[in-house]
Tab-separated table of C-alpha atoms in Angstrom:
chain	number	residue	atom	x	y	z
N	58	MET	CA	118.824	108.336	117.925
N	59	LEU	CA	118.578	104.588	117.607
N	60	GLN	CA	119.696	104.064	121.190
N	61	SER	CA	117.113	106.493	122.512
N	62	ARG	CA	114.488	104.825	120.350
N	63	VAL	CA	115.399	101.406	121.763
N	64	LYS	CA	115.351	102.773	125.315
N	65	ASN	CA	112.117	104.723	125.002
N	66	VAL	CA	110.057	102.549	122.675
N	67	ARG	CA	111.316	98.989	122.257
N	68	ILE	CA	112.035	98.188	125.906
N	69	PRO	CA	108.716	99.486	127.344
N	70	THR	CA	106.678	97.758	124.588
N	71	LYS	CA	108.453	94.384	124.981
N	72	PRO	CA	105.883	92.942	127.478
N	73	TYR	CA	103.143	93.856	125.034
N	74	TYR	CA	104.728	91.906	122.211
N	75	THR	CA	105.614	88.919	124.384
N	76	GLN	CA	102.531	88.563	126.595
N	77	VAL	CA	99.593	90.786	125.758
N	78	TYR	CA	99.474	90.353	121.990
N	79	GLN	CA	99.993	86.590	121.879
N	80	GLU	CA	96.459	86.031	120.640
N	81	ILE	CA	96.869	88.754	118.014
N	82	TRP	CA	99.915	86.915	116.645
N	83	VAL	CA	97.680	83.865	116.227
N	84	GLY	CA	95.223	86.064	114.328
N	85	ARG	CA	98.067	87.418	112.212
N	86	ARG	CA	99.123	83.899	111.276
N	87	LEU	CA	95.535	83.167	110.285
N	88	LYS	CA	95.504	86.295	108.103
N	89	GLY	CA	98.845	85.294	106.533
N	90	PHE	CA	97.448	81.850	105.765
N	91	ILE	CA	94.375	83.375	104.093
N	92	VAL	CA	96.595	85.747	102.042
N	93	TYR	CA	98.813	82.807	100.993
N	94	LYS	CA	95.774	80.788	99.902
N	95	ILE	CA	94.333	83.674	97.873
N	96	ARG	CA	97.680	84.442	96.210
N	97	SER	CA	98.399	80.814	95.316
N	98	ALA	CA	94.906	80.406	93.871
N	99	ASP	CA	95.432	83.577	91.826
N	100	LYS	CA	98.808	82.318	90.536
N	101	LYS	CA	97.302	78.955	89.594
N	102	LYS	CA	94.502	80.733	87.725
N	103	GLN	CA	97.001	82.960	85.883
N	104	SER	CA	99.240	80.056	84.875
N	105	LYS	CA	96.188	78.086	83.696
N	106	ALA	CA	95.037	81.044	81.586
N	107	LEU	CA	98.564	81.446	80.191
N	108	ASN	CA	98.825	77.762	79.276
N	109	ALA	CA	95.394	77.849	77.673
N	110	SER	CA	96.105	80.972	75.571
N	111	SER	CA	99.607	80.026	74.373
N	112	PRO	CA	100.176	76.277	74.151
N	113	ALA	CA	103.784	76.709	72.734
N	114	PRO	CA	105.424	79.267	75.016
N	115	ALA	CA	107.857	81.627	73.239
N	116	HIS	CA	111.329	82.110	74.719
N	117	GLY	CA	111.615	85.077	77.062
N	118	ASP	CA	107.904	85.744	77.032
N	119	HIS	CA	107.069	83.994	80.290
N	120	GLU	CA	105.605	86.215	82.955
N	121	PRO	CA	102.941	88.736	82.054
N	122	ALA	CA	102.841	89.469	85.766
N	123	LEU	CA	106.405	90.837	85.705
N	124	ARG	CA	105.089	94.331	85.692
N	125	GLY	CA	104.902	96.926	88.328
N	126	TRP	CA	107.803	97.485	90.643
N	127	LYS	CA	110.074	94.725	89.336
N	128	ASN	CA	109.829	96.031	85.798
N	129	GLY	CA	110.323	99.594	87.017
N	130	LEU	CA	113.443	98.594	88.934
N	131	ALA	CA	114.776	96.605	85.965
N	132	GLY	CA	114.178	99.636	83.763
N	133	LEU	CA	116.102	101.901	86.140
N	134	ILE	CA	119.035	99.499	86.397
N	135	GLY	CA	119.032	99.042	82.612
N	136	ASN	CA	119.244	102.819	82.119
N	137	VAL	CA	122.173	103.075	84.541
N	138	ARG	CA	124.016	100.281	82.761
N	139	HIS	CA	123.600	101.914	79.362
N	140	ARG	CA	124.947	105.184	80.658
N	141	VAL	CA	127.985	103.413	82.167
N	142	ASP	CA	128.694	101.643	78.865
N	143	LEU	CA	128.651	104.908	76.942
C	58	MET	CA	85.272	109.872	82.918
C	59	ASN	CA	85.004	106.245	84.030
C	60	GLU	CA	88.763	105.861	84.097
C	61	ASN	CA	89.184	108.988	86.194
C	62	LEU	CA	86.509	108.013	88.678
C	63	PHE	CA	88.440	105.050	90.058
C	64	ALA	CA	91.913	106.499	89.538
C	65	SER	CA	92.165	107.639	93.159
C	66	PHE	CA	91.763	104.045	94.398
C	67	ILE	CA	94.695	102.576	92.454
C	68	THR	CA	97.670	101.816	94.737
C	69	PRO	CA	100.089	104.653	94.020
C	70	THR	CA	103.456	104.061	92.389
C	71	VAL	CA	106.332	106.435	91.688
C	72	MET	CA	108.354	105.307	88.637
C	73	GLY	CA	107.059	101.764	89.036
C	74	LEU	CA	107.944	101.537	92.750
C	75	PRO	CA	104.995	101.254	95.144
C	76	ILE	CA	104.896	103.918	97.858
C	77	VAL	CA	101.867	102.553	99.700
C	78	ILE	CA	103.958	101.649	102.762
C	79	LEU	CA	105.228	105.225	103.026
C	80	ILE	CA	101.684	106.547	102.782
C	81	ILE	CA	100.501	104.159	105.508
C	82	MET	CA	103.381	105.159	107.791
C	83	PHE	CA	102.890	108.878	107.198
C	84	PRO	CA	100.108	109.619	109.793
C	85	SER	CA	102.362	108.473	112.632
C	86	MET	CA	104.637	111.430	111.844
C	87	LEU	CA	101.806	113.811	112.688
C	88	PHE	CA	101.695	112.751	116.344
C	89	PRO	CA	104.765	114.018	118.223
C	90	ALA	CA	105.757	112.089	121.318
C	91	PRO	CA	105.663	113.881	124.709
C	92	PHE	CA	109.230	114.475	125.795
C	93	ARG	CA	108.990	116.983	128.640
C	94	LEU	CA	107.192	117.173	131.957
C	95	ILE	CA	105.072	120.056	130.654
C	96	ASN	CA	104.783	119.826	126.900
C	97	ASN	CA	103.874	122.327	124.252
C	98	ARG	CA	100.266	123.030	123.290
C	99	LEU	CA	100.073	120.558	120.420
C	100	ILE	CA	101.329	117.630	122.463
C	101	SER	CA	99.128	118.620	125.427
C	102	LEU	CA	96.096	118.753	123.138
C	103	GLN	CA	96.972	115.356	121.684
C	104	TYR	CA	97.467	113.933	125.186
C	105	TRP	CA	94.105	115.306	126.335
C	106	LEU	CA	92.358	113.848	123.277
C	107	ILE	CA	93.873	110.396	123.777
C	108	ARG	CA	93.009	110.454	127.475
C	109	LEU	CA	89.405	111.402	126.728
C	110	THR	CA	89.053	108.641	124.121
C	111	SER	CA	90.755	105.972	126.199
C	112	LYS	CA	88.712	106.795	129.307
C	113	GLN	CA	85.485	106.676	127.328
C	114	MET	CA	86.364	103.421	125.635
C	115	MET	CA	88.258	101.387	128.194
C	116	THR	CA	86.323	101.885	131.461
C	117	ILE	CA	83.931	99.025	130.653
C	118	HIS	CA	86.777	96.511	130.503
C	119	ASN	CA	88.309	94.479	133.313
C	120	HIS	CA	92.059	94.286	133.931
C	121	LYS	CA	92.689	91.796	131.121
C	122	GLY	CA	90.713	93.874	128.639
C	123	GLN	CA	92.509	97.059	129.603
C	124	THR	CA	95.848	95.568	128.502
C	125	TRP	CA	94.518	96.160	124.987
C	126	SER	CA	94.257	99.948	125.533
C	127	LEU	CA	97.430	100.701	123.590
C	128	MET	CA	96.265	98.628	120.645
C	129	LEU	CA	92.780	100.131	120.537
C	130	MET	CA	93.945	103.716	120.950
C	131	SER	CA	96.555	103.274	118.192
C	132	LEU	CA	93.828	101.782	116.021
C	133	ILE	CA	91.393	104.651	116.419
C	134	MET	CA	94.099	107.284	115.928
C	135	PHE	CA	95.425	105.536	112.824
C	136	ILE	CA	92.055	104.984	111.148
C	137	GLY	CA	90.803	108.473	112.073
C	138	THR	CA	93.908	110.232	110.756
C	139	THR	CA	94.091	108.133	107.608
C	140	ASN	CA	90.429	108.802	106.798
C	141	LEU	CA	90.760	112.539	107.452
C	142	LEU	CA	93.953	112.828	105.381
C	143	GLY	CA	92.139	111.071	102.568
C	144	LEU	CA	89.748	113.991	102.290
C	145	LEU	CA	92.556	116.155	100.917
C	146	PRO	CA	92.396	116.448	97.122
C	147	HIS	CA	94.532	114.044	95.086
C	148	SER	CA	95.490	112.002	98.139
C	149	PHE	CA	95.384	108.241	98.448
C	150	THR	CA	93.437	106.701	101.345
C	151	PRO	CA	94.740	103.292	102.409
C	152	THR	CA	91.466	102.497	104.186
C	153	THR	CA	89.633	102.373	100.849
C	154	GLN	CA	91.444	99.115	100.128
C	155	LEU	CA	89.589	96.032	101.383
C	156	SER	CA	92.888	94.184	101.711
C	157	MET	CA	94.133	96.616	104.323
C	158	ASN	CA	90.910	96.664	106.299
C	159	LEU	CA	90.736	92.883	106.326
C	160	GLY	CA	94.371	92.907	107.411
C	161	MET	CA	93.331	95.018	110.407
C	162	ALA	CA	90.044	93.282	111.184
C	163	ILE	CA	91.015	89.598	110.973
C	164	PRO	CA	93.950	89.610	113.452
C	165	LEU	CA	92.074	91.759	115.958
C	166	TRP	CA	88.870	89.735	115.810
C	167	ALA	CA	90.778	86.435	115.905
C	168	GLY	CA	92.749	87.815	118.851
C	169	THR	CA	89.557	88.463	120.792
C	170	VAL	CA	88.139	85.024	119.964
C	171	VAL	CA	91.349	83.209	120.905
C	172	THR	CA	91.520	85.255	124.152
C	173	GLY	CA	88.014	84.129	124.976
C	174	PHE	CA	88.672	80.472	124.218
C	175	ARG	CA	91.944	80.509	126.079
C	176	ASN	CA	90.859	82.246	129.298
C	177	LYS	CA	87.137	81.586	129.638
C	178	THR	CA	86.389	78.609	127.382
C	179	LYS	CA	82.935	77.751	128.770
C	180	ALA	CA	81.737	81.369	128.777
C	181	SER	CA	83.018	81.869	125.201
C	182	LEU	CA	81.221	78.779	123.967
C	183	ALA	CA	78.083	79.875	125.840
C	184	HIS	CA	77.876	82.920	123.580
C	185	PHE	CA	76.715	80.632	120.801
C	186	LEU	CA	73.367	80.199	122.540
C	187	PRO	CA	71.457	83.234	123.870
C	188	GLN	CA	69.715	82.882	127.211
C	189	GLY	CA	66.080	81.840	127.289
C	190	THR	CA	66.079	80.066	123.921
C	191	PRO	CA	63.252	77.517	123.455
C	192	THR	CA	64.630	73.961	123.165
C	193	PRO	CA	63.427	73.136	119.585
C	194	LEU	CA	65.188	76.250	118.268
C	195	ILE	CA	68.588	75.449	119.800
C	196	PRO	CA	70.327	73.721	116.805
C	197	MET	CA	69.253	76.380	114.343
C	198	LEU	CA	70.249	79.205	116.680
C	199	VAL	CA	73.697	77.713	117.308
C	200	ILE	CA	74.244	77.598	113.539
C	201	ILE	CA	73.059	81.194	113.168
C	202	GLU	CA	75.290	82.402	116.004
C	203	THR	CA	78.305	80.601	114.507
C	204	ILE	CA	77.704	82.241	111.144
C	205	SER	CA	77.307	85.633	112.805
C	206	LEU	CA	80.601	85.098	114.636
C	207	PHE	CA	82.512	84.341	111.443
C	208	ILE	CA	80.912	87.249	109.621
C	209	GLN	CA	82.192	89.743	112.232
C	210	PRO	CA	85.676	90.419	110.725
C	211	VAL	CA	84.291	90.600	107.182
C	212	ALA	CA	81.586	93.029	108.334
C	213	LEU	CA	84.162	95.183	110.140
C	214	ALA	CA	86.379	95.421	107.075
C	215	VAL	CA	83.634	95.862	104.479
C	216	ARG	CA	81.848	98.512	106.580
C	217	LEU	CA	84.945	100.708	106.703
C	218	THR	CA	85.880	100.130	103.053
C	219	ALA	CA	82.400	100.753	101.718
C	220	ASN	CA	81.782	103.897	103.760
C	221	ILE	CA	85.035	105.588	102.843
C	222	THR	CA	85.044	104.468	99.193
C	223	ALA	CA	81.403	105.447	98.679
C	224	GLY	CA	82.009	108.869	100.217
C	225	HIS	CA	85.002	109.563	97.999
C	226	LEU	CA	83.184	108.365	94.879
C	227	LEU	CA	80.167	110.516	95.681
C	228	MET	CA	82.308	113.603	96.189
C	229	HIS	CA	84.073	112.934	92.897
C	230	LEU	CA	80.775	112.478	91.048
C	231	ILE	CA	79.062	115.532	92.493
C	232	GLY	CA	82.179	117.636	91.925
C	233	GLY	CA	82.223	116.488	88.302
C	234	ALA	CA	78.529	117.251	87.978
C	235	THR	CA	79.029	120.760	89.407
C	236	LEU	CA	81.799	121.428	86.912
C	237	ALA	CA	79.768	120.116	83.993
C	238	LEU	CA	76.672	122.102	84.992
C	239	MET	CA	78.486	125.430	85.332
C	240	SER	CA	78.449	126.142	81.610
C	241	ILE	CA	74.978	124.636	81.082
C	242	ASN	CA	72.843	125.942	83.940
C	243	THR	CA	74.555	128.042	86.616
C	244	PRO	CA	71.807	128.063	89.324
C	245	THR	CA	71.680	124.259	89.247
C	246	ALA	CA	75.459	124.205	89.492
C	247	LEU	CA	75.183	126.411	92.589
C	248	ILE	CA	72.726	124.019	94.198
C	249	THR	CA	75.003	121.091	93.340
C	250	PHE	CA	77.907	122.995	94.865
C	251	ILE	CA	75.953	123.491	98.105
C	252	VAL	CA	75.230	119.730	98.091
C	253	LEU	CA	78.960	119.149	97.649
C	254	ILE	CA	79.783	121.353	100.640
C	255	LEU	CA	77.228	119.504	102.803
C	256	LEU	CA	78.609	116.182	101.596
C	257	THR	CA	82.151	117.236	102.502
C	258	ILE	CA	81.002	118.096	106.025
C	259	LEU	CA	79.318	114.688	106.187
C	260	GLU	CA	82.503	113.005	105.009
C	261	PHE	CA	84.512	114.660	107.774
C	262	ALA	CA	82.030	113.285	110.279
C	263	VAL	CA	81.951	109.844	108.627
C	264	ALA	CA	85.765	109.649	108.665
C	265	MET	CA	85.829	110.041	112.447
C	266	ILE	CA	82.702	108.030	113.127
C	267	GLN	CA	83.924	105.036	111.133
C	268	ALA	CA	87.180	105.002	113.064
C	269	TYR	CA	85.205	105.104	116.304
C	270	VAL	CA	82.798	102.367	115.193
C	271	PHE	CA	85.615	100.048	114.119
C	272	THR	CA	87.432	100.423	117.413
C	273	LEU	CA	84.251	100.238	119.480
C	274	LEU	CA	83.203	96.989	117.858
C	275	VAL	CA	86.617	95.422	118.454
C	276	SER	CA	86.380	96.632	122.043
C	277	LEU	CA	82.938	95.053	122.387
C	278	TYR	CA	84.159	91.740	121.003
C	279	LEU	CA	86.997	91.935	123.514
C	280	HIS	CA	84.583	92.687	126.352
C	281	ASP	CA	82.558	89.608	125.449
C	282	ASN	CA	85.667	87.467	125.630
C	283	THR	CA	87.507	88.770	128.723
């Protein structure tokens, strides 16, 4: 399946990616730069707010942003480990 | 009620893992690739539709502009399908997120601008000053044209986001109002239900029109620059 996909899709679209879309790659780099700037500004704002609200940081209580998928994954792995121990 | 109103715009997660990428990749599964000389009806219908759209959209371009046909046709099919799938109940529409629409608009617009500067530098720069401008107005008009150039990707993205988000919110509100009115005043609930049906028809049209407008505008920017 992979070979047929390479033969039917990747090889015919190679000139697009190398020649036609060169300017779009430039635009993509611009978009990546804008995303990087926004994310770094957001992180700076969060760390400033964290430093302002808790001047003496407690141990293990660092990242309020460690939520979402990382926490979910950690929870899943933690559950597996407990089951293995028992 | 307030919490429920915006619940459909939260990026979906399953057990803490985001599945947005799967949702974005899903519409491509609905378009089978032609694999025979004479295909089945679905693929023939899809082929006819893409031919109609590409002929209508790409005939104004020269040879350089027509190399973007694949990109523009993929764009209109993706946005159209994503918007239409978002009209199903309890589904998540990626095009309601400004981040995604900016992620589509900025590279495409920048691509057209860089194409123009690279291939036809003088003609691209000449777009900053419309023909027949009186001499005292030239500095101000150049500034205005520069601002309007940089607003183009933001306008593209915000137009799509606002249209789709507003439509979904309105449907949610009017559906909630219909439900609330059913026990209070049934004839009014019936009228509200008819409004909801008309709005749904409008949303179907808006979903396809917005995809067309997005692609057409990118195509126009390309035409200016090739």
